[in-house]
Coordinates of C-alpha atoms and ligand atoms in Angstrom, one line a residue:
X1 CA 84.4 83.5 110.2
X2 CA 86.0 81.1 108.1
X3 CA 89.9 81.0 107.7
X4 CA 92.0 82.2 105.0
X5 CA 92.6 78.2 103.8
X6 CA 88.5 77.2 104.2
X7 CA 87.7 80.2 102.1
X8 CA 90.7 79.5 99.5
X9 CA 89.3 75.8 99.5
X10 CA 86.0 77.1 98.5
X11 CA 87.6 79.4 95.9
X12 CA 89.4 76.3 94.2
X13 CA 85.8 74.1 94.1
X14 CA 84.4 76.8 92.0
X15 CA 87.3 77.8 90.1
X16 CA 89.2 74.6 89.2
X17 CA 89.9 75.4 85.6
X18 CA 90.8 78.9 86.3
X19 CA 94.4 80.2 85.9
X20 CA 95.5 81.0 89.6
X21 CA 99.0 81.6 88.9
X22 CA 100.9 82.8 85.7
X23 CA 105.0 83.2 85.1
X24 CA 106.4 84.0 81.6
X25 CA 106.7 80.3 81.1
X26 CA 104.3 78.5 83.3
X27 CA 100.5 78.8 84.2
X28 CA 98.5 77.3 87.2
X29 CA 95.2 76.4 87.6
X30 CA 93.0 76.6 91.0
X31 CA 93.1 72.8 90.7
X32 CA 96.9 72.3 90.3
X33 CA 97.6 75.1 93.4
X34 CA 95.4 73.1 95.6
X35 CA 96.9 70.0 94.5
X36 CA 100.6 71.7 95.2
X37 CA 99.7 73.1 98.9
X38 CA 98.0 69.7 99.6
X39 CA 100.9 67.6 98.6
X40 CA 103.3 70.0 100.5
X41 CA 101.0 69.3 103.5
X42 CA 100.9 66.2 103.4
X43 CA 104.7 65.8 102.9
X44 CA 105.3 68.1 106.4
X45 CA 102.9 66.1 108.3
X46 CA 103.8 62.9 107.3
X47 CA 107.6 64.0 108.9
X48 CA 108.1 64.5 112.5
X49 CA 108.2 68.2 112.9
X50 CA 108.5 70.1 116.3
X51 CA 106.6 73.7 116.9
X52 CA 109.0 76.0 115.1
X53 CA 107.9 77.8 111.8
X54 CA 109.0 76.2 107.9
X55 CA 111.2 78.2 106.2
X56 CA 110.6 78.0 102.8
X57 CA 114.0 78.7 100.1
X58 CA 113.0 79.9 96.7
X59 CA 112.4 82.5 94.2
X60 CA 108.9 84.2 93.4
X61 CA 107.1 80.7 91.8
X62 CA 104.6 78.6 91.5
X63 CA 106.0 76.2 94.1
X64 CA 107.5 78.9 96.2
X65 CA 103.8 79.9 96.5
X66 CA 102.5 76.1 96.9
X67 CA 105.1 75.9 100.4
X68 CA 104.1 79.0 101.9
X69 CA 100.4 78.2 101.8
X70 CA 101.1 74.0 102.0
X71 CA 103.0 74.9 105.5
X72 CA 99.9 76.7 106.7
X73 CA 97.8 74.0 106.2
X74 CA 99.8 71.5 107.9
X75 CA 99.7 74.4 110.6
X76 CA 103.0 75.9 110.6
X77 CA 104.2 79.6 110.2
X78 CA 106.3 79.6 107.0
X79 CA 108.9 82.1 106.8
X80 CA 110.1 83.2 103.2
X81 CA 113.7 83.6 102.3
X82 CA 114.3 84.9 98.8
X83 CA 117.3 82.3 97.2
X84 CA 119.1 85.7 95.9
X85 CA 120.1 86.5 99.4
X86 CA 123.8 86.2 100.8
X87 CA 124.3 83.0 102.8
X88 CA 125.3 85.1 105.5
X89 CA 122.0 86.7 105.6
X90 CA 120.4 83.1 105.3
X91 CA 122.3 81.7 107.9
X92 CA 121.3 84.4 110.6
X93 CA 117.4 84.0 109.7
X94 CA 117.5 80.0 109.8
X95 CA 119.5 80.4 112.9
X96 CA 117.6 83.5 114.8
X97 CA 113.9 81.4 113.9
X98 CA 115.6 77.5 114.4
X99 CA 112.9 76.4 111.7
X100 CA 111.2 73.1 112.3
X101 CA 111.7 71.9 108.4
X102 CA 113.1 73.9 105.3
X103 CA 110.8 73.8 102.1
X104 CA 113.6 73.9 99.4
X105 CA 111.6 75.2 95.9
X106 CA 115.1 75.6 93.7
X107 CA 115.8 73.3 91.4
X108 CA 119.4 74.6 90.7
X109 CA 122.2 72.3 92.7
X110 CA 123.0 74.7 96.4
X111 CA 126.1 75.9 96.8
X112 CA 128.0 73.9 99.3
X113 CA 128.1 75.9 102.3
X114 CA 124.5 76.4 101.9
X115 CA 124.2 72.5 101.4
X116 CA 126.3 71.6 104.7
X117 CA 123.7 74.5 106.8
X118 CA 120.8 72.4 105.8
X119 CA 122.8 69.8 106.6
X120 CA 121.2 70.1 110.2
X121 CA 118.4 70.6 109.4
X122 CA 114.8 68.2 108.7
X123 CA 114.8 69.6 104.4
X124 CA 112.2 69.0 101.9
X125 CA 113.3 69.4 98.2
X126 CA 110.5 70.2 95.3
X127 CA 110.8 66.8 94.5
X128 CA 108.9 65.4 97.7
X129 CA 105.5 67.2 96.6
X130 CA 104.5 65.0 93.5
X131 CA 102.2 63.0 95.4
X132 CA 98.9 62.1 92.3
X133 CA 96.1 62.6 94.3
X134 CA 96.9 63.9 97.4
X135 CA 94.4 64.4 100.1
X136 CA 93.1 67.6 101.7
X137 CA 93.3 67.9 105.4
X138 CA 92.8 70.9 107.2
X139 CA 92.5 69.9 110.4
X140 CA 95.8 71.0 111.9
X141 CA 95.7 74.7 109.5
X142 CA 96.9 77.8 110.4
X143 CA 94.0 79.7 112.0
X144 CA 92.7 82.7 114.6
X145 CA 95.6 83.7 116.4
X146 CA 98.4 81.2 115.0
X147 CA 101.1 82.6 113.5
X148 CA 100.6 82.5 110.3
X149 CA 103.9 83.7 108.6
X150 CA 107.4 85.6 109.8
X151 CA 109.2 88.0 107.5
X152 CA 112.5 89.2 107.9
X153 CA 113.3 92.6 108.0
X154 CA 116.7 94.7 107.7
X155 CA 117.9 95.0 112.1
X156 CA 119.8 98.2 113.6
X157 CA 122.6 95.5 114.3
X158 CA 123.0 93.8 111.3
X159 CA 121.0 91.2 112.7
X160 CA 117.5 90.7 111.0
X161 CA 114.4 90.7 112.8
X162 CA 111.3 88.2 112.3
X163 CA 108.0 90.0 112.5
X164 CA 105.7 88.0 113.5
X165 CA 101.8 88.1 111.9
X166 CA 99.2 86.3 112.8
X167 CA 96.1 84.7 110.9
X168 CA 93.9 87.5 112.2
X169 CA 96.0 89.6 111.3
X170 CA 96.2 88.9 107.8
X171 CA 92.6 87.8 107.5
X172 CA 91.7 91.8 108.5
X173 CA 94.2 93.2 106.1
X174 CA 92.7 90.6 103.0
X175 CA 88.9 91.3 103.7
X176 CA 90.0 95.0 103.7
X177 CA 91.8 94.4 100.6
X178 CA 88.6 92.9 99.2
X179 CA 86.1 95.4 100.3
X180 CA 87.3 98.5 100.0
X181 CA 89.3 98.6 97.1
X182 CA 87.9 98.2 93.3
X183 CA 86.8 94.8 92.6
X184 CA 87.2 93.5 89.4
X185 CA 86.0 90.6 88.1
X186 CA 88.5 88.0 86.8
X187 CA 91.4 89.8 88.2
X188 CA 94.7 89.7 86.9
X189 CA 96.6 90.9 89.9
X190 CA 100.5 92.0 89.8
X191 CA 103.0 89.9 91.4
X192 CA 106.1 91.7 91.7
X193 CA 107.5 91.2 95.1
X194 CA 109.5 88.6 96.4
X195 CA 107.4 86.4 99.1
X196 CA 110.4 88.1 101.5
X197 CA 109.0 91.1 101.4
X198 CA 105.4 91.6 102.9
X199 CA 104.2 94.1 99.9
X200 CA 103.7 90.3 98.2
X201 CA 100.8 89.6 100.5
X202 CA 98.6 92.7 98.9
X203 CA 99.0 91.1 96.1
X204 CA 98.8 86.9 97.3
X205 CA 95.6 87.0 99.4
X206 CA 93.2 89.0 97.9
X207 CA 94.0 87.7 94.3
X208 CA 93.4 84.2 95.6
X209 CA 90.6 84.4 97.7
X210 CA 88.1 86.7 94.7
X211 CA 89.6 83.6 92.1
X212 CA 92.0 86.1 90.5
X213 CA 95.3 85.7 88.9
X214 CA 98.7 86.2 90.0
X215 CA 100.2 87.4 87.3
X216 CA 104.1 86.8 88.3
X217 CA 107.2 89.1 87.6
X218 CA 110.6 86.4 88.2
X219 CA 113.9 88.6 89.1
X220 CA 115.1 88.4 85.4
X221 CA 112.0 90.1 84.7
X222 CA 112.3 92.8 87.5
X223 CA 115.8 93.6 87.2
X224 CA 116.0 93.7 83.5
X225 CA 114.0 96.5 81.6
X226 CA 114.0 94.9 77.9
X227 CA 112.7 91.6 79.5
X228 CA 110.2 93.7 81.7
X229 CA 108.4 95.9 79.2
X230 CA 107.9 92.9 76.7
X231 CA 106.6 90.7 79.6
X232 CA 104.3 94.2 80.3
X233 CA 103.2 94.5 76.6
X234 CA 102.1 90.4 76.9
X235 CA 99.6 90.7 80.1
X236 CA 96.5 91.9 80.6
X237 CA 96.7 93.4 84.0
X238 CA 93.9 94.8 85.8
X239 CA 95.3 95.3 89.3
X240 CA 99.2 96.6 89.7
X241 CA 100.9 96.1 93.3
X242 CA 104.0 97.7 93.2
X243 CA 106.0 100.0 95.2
X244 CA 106.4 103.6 93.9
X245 CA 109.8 103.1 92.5
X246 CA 109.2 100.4 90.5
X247 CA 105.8 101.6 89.1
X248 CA 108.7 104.7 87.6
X249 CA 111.0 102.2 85.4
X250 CA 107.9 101.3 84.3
X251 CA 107.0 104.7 83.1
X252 CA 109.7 104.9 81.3
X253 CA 108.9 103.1 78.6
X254 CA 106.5 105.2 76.1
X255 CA 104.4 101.9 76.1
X256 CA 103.2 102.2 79.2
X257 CA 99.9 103.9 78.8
X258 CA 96.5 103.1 79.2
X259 CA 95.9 102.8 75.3
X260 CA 98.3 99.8 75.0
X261 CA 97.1 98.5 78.7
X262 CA 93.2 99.2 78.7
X263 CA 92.4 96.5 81.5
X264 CA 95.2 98.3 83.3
X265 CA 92.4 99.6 85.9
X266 CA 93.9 99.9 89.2
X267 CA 97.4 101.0 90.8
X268 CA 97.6 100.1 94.6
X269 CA 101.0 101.7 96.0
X270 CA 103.0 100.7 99.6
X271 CA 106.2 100.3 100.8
X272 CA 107.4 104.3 100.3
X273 CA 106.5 107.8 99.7
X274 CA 104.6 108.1 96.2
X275 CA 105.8 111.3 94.9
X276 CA 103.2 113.9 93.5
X277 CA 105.4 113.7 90.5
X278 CA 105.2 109.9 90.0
X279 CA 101.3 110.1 90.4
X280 CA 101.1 112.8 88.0
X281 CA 102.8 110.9 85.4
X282 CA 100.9 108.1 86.1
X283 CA 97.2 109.8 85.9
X284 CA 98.6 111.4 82.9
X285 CA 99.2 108.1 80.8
X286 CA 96.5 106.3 82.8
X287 CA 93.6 108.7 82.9
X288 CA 90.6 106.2 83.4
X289 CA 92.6 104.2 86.6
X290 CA 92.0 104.2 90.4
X291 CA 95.0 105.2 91.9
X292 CA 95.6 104.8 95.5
X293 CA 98.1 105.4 98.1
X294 CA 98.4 102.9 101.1
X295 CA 101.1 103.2 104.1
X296 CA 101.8 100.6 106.7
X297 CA 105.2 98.7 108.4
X298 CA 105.7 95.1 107.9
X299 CA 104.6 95.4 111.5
X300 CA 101.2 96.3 111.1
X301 CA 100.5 93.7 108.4
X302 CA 101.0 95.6 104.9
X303 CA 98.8 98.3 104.8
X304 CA 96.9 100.1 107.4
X305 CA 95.8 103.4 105.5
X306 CA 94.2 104.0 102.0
X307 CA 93.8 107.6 99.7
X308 CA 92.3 107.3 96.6
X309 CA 94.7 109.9 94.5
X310 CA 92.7 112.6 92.2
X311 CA 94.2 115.2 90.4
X312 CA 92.1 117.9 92.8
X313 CA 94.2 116.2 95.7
X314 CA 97.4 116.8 93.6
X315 CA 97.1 120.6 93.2
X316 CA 95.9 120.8 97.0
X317 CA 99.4 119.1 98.5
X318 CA 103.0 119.5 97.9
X319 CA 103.4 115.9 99.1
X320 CA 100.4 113.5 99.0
X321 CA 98.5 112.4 102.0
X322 CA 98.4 108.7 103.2
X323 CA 94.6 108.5 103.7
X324 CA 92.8 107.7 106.9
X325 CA 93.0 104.1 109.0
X326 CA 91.1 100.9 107.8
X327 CA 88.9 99.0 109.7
X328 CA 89.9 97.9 113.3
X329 CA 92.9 100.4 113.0
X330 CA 94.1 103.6 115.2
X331 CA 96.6 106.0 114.2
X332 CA 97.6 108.4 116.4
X333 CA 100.7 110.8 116.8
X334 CA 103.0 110.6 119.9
X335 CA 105.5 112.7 121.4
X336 CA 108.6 109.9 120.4
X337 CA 110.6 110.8 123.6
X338 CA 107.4 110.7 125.9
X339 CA 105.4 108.3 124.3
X340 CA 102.4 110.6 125.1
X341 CA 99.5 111.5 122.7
X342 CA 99.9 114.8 120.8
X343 CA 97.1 116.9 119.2
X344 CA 95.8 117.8 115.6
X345 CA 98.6 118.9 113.1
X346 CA 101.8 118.2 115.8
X347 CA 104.3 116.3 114.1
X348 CA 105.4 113.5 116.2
X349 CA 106.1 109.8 115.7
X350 CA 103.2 107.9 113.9
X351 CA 101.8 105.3 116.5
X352 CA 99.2 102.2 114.7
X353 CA 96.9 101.0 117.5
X354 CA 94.5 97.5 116.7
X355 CA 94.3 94.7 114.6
X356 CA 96.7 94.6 112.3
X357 CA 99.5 95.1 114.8
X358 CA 102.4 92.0 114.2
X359 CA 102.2 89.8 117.8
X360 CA 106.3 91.2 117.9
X361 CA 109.7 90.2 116.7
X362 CA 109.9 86.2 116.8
X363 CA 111.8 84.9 119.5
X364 CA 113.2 88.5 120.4
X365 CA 111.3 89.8 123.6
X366 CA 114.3 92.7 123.7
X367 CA 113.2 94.3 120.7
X368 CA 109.4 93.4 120.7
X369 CA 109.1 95.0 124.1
X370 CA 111.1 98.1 122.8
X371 CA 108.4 99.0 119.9
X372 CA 105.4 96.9 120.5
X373 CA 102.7 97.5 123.8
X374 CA 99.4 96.1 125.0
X375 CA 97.7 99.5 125.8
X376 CA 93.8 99.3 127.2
X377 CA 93.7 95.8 125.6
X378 CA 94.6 96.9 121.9
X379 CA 98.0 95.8 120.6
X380 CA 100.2 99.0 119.7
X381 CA 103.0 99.2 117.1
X382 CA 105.8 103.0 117.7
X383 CA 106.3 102.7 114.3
X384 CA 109.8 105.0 113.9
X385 CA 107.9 107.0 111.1
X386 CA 107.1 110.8 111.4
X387 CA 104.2 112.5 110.5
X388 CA 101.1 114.0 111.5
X389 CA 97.2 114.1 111.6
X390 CA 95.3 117.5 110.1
X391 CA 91.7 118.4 110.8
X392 CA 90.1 116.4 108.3
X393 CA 92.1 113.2 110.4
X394 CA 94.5 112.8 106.6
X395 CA 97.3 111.3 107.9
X396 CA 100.3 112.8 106.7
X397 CA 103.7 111.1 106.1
X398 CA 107.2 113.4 107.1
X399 CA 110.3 111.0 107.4
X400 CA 111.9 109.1 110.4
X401 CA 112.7 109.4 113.5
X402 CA 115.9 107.1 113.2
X403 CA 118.5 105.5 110.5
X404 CA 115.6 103.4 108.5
X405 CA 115.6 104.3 105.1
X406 CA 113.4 103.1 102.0
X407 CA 115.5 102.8 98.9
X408 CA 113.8 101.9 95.7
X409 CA 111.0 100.4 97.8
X410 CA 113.7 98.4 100.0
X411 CA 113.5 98.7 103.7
X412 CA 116.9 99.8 104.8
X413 CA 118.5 100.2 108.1
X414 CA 121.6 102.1 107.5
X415 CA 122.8 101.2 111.0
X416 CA 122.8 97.2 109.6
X417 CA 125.5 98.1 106.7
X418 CA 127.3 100.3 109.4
X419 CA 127.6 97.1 111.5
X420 CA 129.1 94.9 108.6
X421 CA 131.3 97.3 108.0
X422 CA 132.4 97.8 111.3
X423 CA 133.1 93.6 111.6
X424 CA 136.0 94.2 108.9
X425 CA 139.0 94.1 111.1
X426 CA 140.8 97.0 108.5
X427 CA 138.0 99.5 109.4
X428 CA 137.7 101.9 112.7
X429 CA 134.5 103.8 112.7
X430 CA 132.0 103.7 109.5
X431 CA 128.7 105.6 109.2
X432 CA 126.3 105.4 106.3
X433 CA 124.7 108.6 105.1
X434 CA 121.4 108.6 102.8
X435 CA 121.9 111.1 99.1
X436 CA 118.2 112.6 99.6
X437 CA 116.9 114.7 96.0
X438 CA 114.0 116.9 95.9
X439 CA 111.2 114.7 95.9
X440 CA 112.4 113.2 99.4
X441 CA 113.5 110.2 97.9
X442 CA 117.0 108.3 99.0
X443 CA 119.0 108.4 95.3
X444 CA 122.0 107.0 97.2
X445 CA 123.9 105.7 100.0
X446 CA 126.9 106.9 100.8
X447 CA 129.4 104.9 103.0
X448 CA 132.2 106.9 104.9
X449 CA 134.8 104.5 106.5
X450 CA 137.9 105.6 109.3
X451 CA 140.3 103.1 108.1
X452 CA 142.1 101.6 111.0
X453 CA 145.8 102.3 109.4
X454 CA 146.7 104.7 106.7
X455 CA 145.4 103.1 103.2
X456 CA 148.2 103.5 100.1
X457 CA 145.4 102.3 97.1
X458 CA 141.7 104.0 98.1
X459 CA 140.6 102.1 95.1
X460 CA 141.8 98.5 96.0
X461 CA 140.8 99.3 99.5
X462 CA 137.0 99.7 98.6
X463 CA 137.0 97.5 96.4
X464 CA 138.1 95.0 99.1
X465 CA 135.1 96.5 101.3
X466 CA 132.6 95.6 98.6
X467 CA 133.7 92.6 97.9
X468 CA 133.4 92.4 102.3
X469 CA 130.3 93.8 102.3
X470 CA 128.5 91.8 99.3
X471 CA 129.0 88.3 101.5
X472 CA 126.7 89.9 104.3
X473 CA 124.4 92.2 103.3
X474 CA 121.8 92.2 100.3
X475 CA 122.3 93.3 96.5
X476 CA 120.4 96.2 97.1
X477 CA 121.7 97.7 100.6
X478 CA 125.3 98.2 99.0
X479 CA 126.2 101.6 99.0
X480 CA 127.1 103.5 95.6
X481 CA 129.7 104.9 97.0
X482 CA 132.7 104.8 99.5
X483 CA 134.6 107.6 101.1
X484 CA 137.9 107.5 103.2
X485 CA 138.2 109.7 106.0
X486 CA 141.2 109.7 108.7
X487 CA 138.5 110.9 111.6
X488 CA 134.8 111.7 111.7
X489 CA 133.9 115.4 113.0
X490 CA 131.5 115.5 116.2
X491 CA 128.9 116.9 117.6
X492 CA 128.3 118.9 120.8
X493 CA 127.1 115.8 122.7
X494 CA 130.6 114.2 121.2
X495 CA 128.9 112.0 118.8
X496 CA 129.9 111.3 115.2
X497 CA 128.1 114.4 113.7
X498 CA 126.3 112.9 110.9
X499 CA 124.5 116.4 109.8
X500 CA 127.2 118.0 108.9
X501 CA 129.1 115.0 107.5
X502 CA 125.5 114.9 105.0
X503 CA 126.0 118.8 104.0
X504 CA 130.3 117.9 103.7
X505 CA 129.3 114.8 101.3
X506 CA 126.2 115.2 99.8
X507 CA 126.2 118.1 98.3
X508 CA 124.3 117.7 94.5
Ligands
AMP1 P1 108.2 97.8 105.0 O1 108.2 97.2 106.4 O2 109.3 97.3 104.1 O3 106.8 97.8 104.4 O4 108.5 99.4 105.2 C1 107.7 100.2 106.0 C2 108.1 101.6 106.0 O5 108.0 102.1 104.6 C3 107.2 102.5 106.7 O6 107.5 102.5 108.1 C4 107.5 103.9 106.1 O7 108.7 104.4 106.6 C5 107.7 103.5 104.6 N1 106.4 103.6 103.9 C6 105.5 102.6 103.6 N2 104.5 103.1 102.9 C7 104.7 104.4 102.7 C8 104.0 105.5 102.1 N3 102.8 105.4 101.4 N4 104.5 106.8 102.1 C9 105.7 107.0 102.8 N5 106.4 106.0 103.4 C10 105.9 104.8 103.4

């Protein structure tokens, strides 16, 4: 079995003219990517690292791309940190995974706390990886059970954790990628996740390794609907990777249809619930497209289930299946509190058993040990979802058993924004409360702080907590809105009683 590198090597000898990376203003070929993640190589192993991972700093581009495959080849784990992300947030991740190098892709000057982190730290700028002809070496490359790349996810404390996947891993998620989905020849594959976020890698791996193209989204693109549906009506997709939420904008615009987008024939969904409503729409205004559904944690390696979505299946179920296991992959459903197997149609916690389960949290034996277990020789992920197995062994998918939420396809733990809050000396207690609609799906967050002394201006004072908040925590965890409380009711048990602060607060 070759490794993901000796079979994207191959790729590149037979597709050197071929576009293997595309941005609204830049284009790739097989021949310049190799070229990029050689030179990278070369520059990390020409400097004297130690063991540790490479975290690479940059936005979703060609060179981002180059340093997350370049470190592999000079056998280091890379670990992507999106540049729109707080320095706070930064800071934690390059402290909790003490990086052997830092792969800087921006070309913008850093901003000078940023600047005096690095500071301490072995850094290679953009610049370094110019090198003509530079020479490919895969002797030291990531392979079998290395680790091949640590993502950062959302932590009940406000700290993030690393989860760490290995080659194998990955390998067993791309071949499934490759087999059991539609293959299409020439693909023009979606790129609309940061590298930070593991949906990217649906999209990275297979692309690459069938001599595809990544067809790149940049944040401007994402985050600004008049840039994103011209950028839309200009490529000729075949494959979308998305999460459900962003695939809806999308729908949005009356362009979006299979007559103005008749390559368009594939939609591959992860990362939250796809509402029957959302597929619907979308078989509606793409009748001749595969549409499938695909669940999985960070922790198991992107996706570990697939349903191919029919309109048949959409009058059978009031909320859509998540398909069955792929290769190498268990699911079962345990009793959370007992950790004990539970039979056909019990809801319980959903438990992924195999070989896409994450090797743990990196550098955190306190929370690997907490989720993750070696049981009868097969690595186990308790993966905080709820859900439940029916007859026909459909998985089905029915919420959490804890405080993670998904927001517009974000990962979310609302005890993380609770802890930020909580480090502002002005506040007392704080909890965070998810606006749920009809369709399941989180519309809002809803902060409700105990102010430690009596607040005059409400306004100023949240606006001082934002303005708090937004240092520490991502864009996109920032709650829409802020309520002032002088003391939170409890429960029987005496705790803060969250339920019935949801029915005071949320009421639509
Ligand atoms: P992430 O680690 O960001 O990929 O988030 C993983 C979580 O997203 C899972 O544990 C689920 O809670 C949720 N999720 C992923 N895929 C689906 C899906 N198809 N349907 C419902 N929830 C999903």
């Amino acid at each position: 079995m070759h490794s993901i590198l000796e079979r994207l090597h191959q790729v590149v000898e037979n597709h050197l003219s071929t576009i293997a990376f595309a941005s609204c203003k830049e284009k790739y070929t097989y021949e310049e990517l190799w070229r990029a993640i050689s030179s990278v190589a070369s520059a990390l192993t020409k400097s004297p690292l130690n063991k540790g991972p490479v975290l690479v700093y940059g936005k979703s581009d060609f060179y981002t791309l180059a340093s997350l495959l370049g470190a592999n080849m000079a056998g280091y784990a890379y670990v992507p940190v999106d540049s729109h992300s707080p320095f706070a947030r930064v800071k934690m991740i390059i402290e909790a995974c003490t990086p052997s190098a830092i792969i800087v892709t921006l070309q913008k000057e850093l901003d000078s706390d940023l600047k005096a982190l690095l500071s301490q730290y072995q850094v290679l700028y953009r610049e370094s990886f110019n090198a003509e002809k530079p020479i490919t070496n895969l002797k030291n490359m990531v392979r079998g059970e290395d680790t091949n790349y640590i993502i950062y996810t959302s932590g009940t404390t406000g700290v993030p954790k690393g989860v760490e996947i290995s080659h194998n891993n990955l390998l067993s998620f791309t071949e499934w990628m490759m087999h059991d989905f539609r293959q299409i020849e020439q693909n023009q594959v979606l790129l609309q996740a940061p590298f930070s976020f593991d949906l990217s890698i649906f999209s990275i791996y297979p692309a690459l390794l069938a001599g595809g193209t990544l067809v790149s989204l940049s944040r401007e693109e994402t985050t600004n609907f008049k840039y994103l549906f011209a950028r839309l009506n200009n490529t000729e997709i075949n494959t979308w990777i998305s999460t459900p939420s962003f695939v809806d904008i999308c729908l949005l615009d009356p362009s979006f249809v299979q007559k103005r987008h008749r390559k368009l024939e594939q939609f591959i969904f992860c990362g939250e619930e796809l509402t029957i409503k959302t597929a619907q729409k979308l078989l509606e205004c793409f009748p001749e497209a595969t549409v499938w559904n695909t669940y999985g944690p960070t922790e198991a390696t992107g996706s570990v289930t697939q349903l191919k979505v029919t309109k048949d299946l959409l009058a059978k179920y009031d909320r859509l299946p998540l398909g069955k296991a792929k290769p190498g992959v268990e699911i079962q459903i345990h009793d959370p509190k007992r950790r004990q197997k539970l039979s056909v149609g019990e809801r319980g916690e959903i438990v992924i058993i195999g070989n896409s389960v994450a090797k743990g949290y990196y550098q955190d034996d306190v929370k690997t040990q907490a989720v993750f277990a070696t049981v009868d020789k097969r690595s186990v992920y308790y993966t905080g979802d709820a859900g439940k197995i029916d007859g026909t062994g459909q998985l089905f998918y029915d919420g959490r058993i804890d405080f993670q939420i998904k927001m517009n396809g974000f990962r979310i733990e609302l005890q993380d924004i609770e802890a930020h809050l909580m480090a502002i000396a002005e506040v007392n207690k704080a909890v965070v409360l998810p606006q749920i609609d009809a369709n399941n799906k989180v519309r809002a967050l809803v902060a409700v702080v105990v102010p430690n002394e009596k607040v005059t201006d409400e306004k100023q004072f949240i606006k001082y907590l934002r303005k708090r908040l937004i240092l520490e925590i991502m864009d996109y965890m920032m709650p829409q809105r802020f309520v002032l409380m002088d003391e939170f009711p409890l429960n029987r048990n005496g705790k803060t009683d969250r339920k019935l602060l949801s029915e005071k607060l949320l009421k639509v």
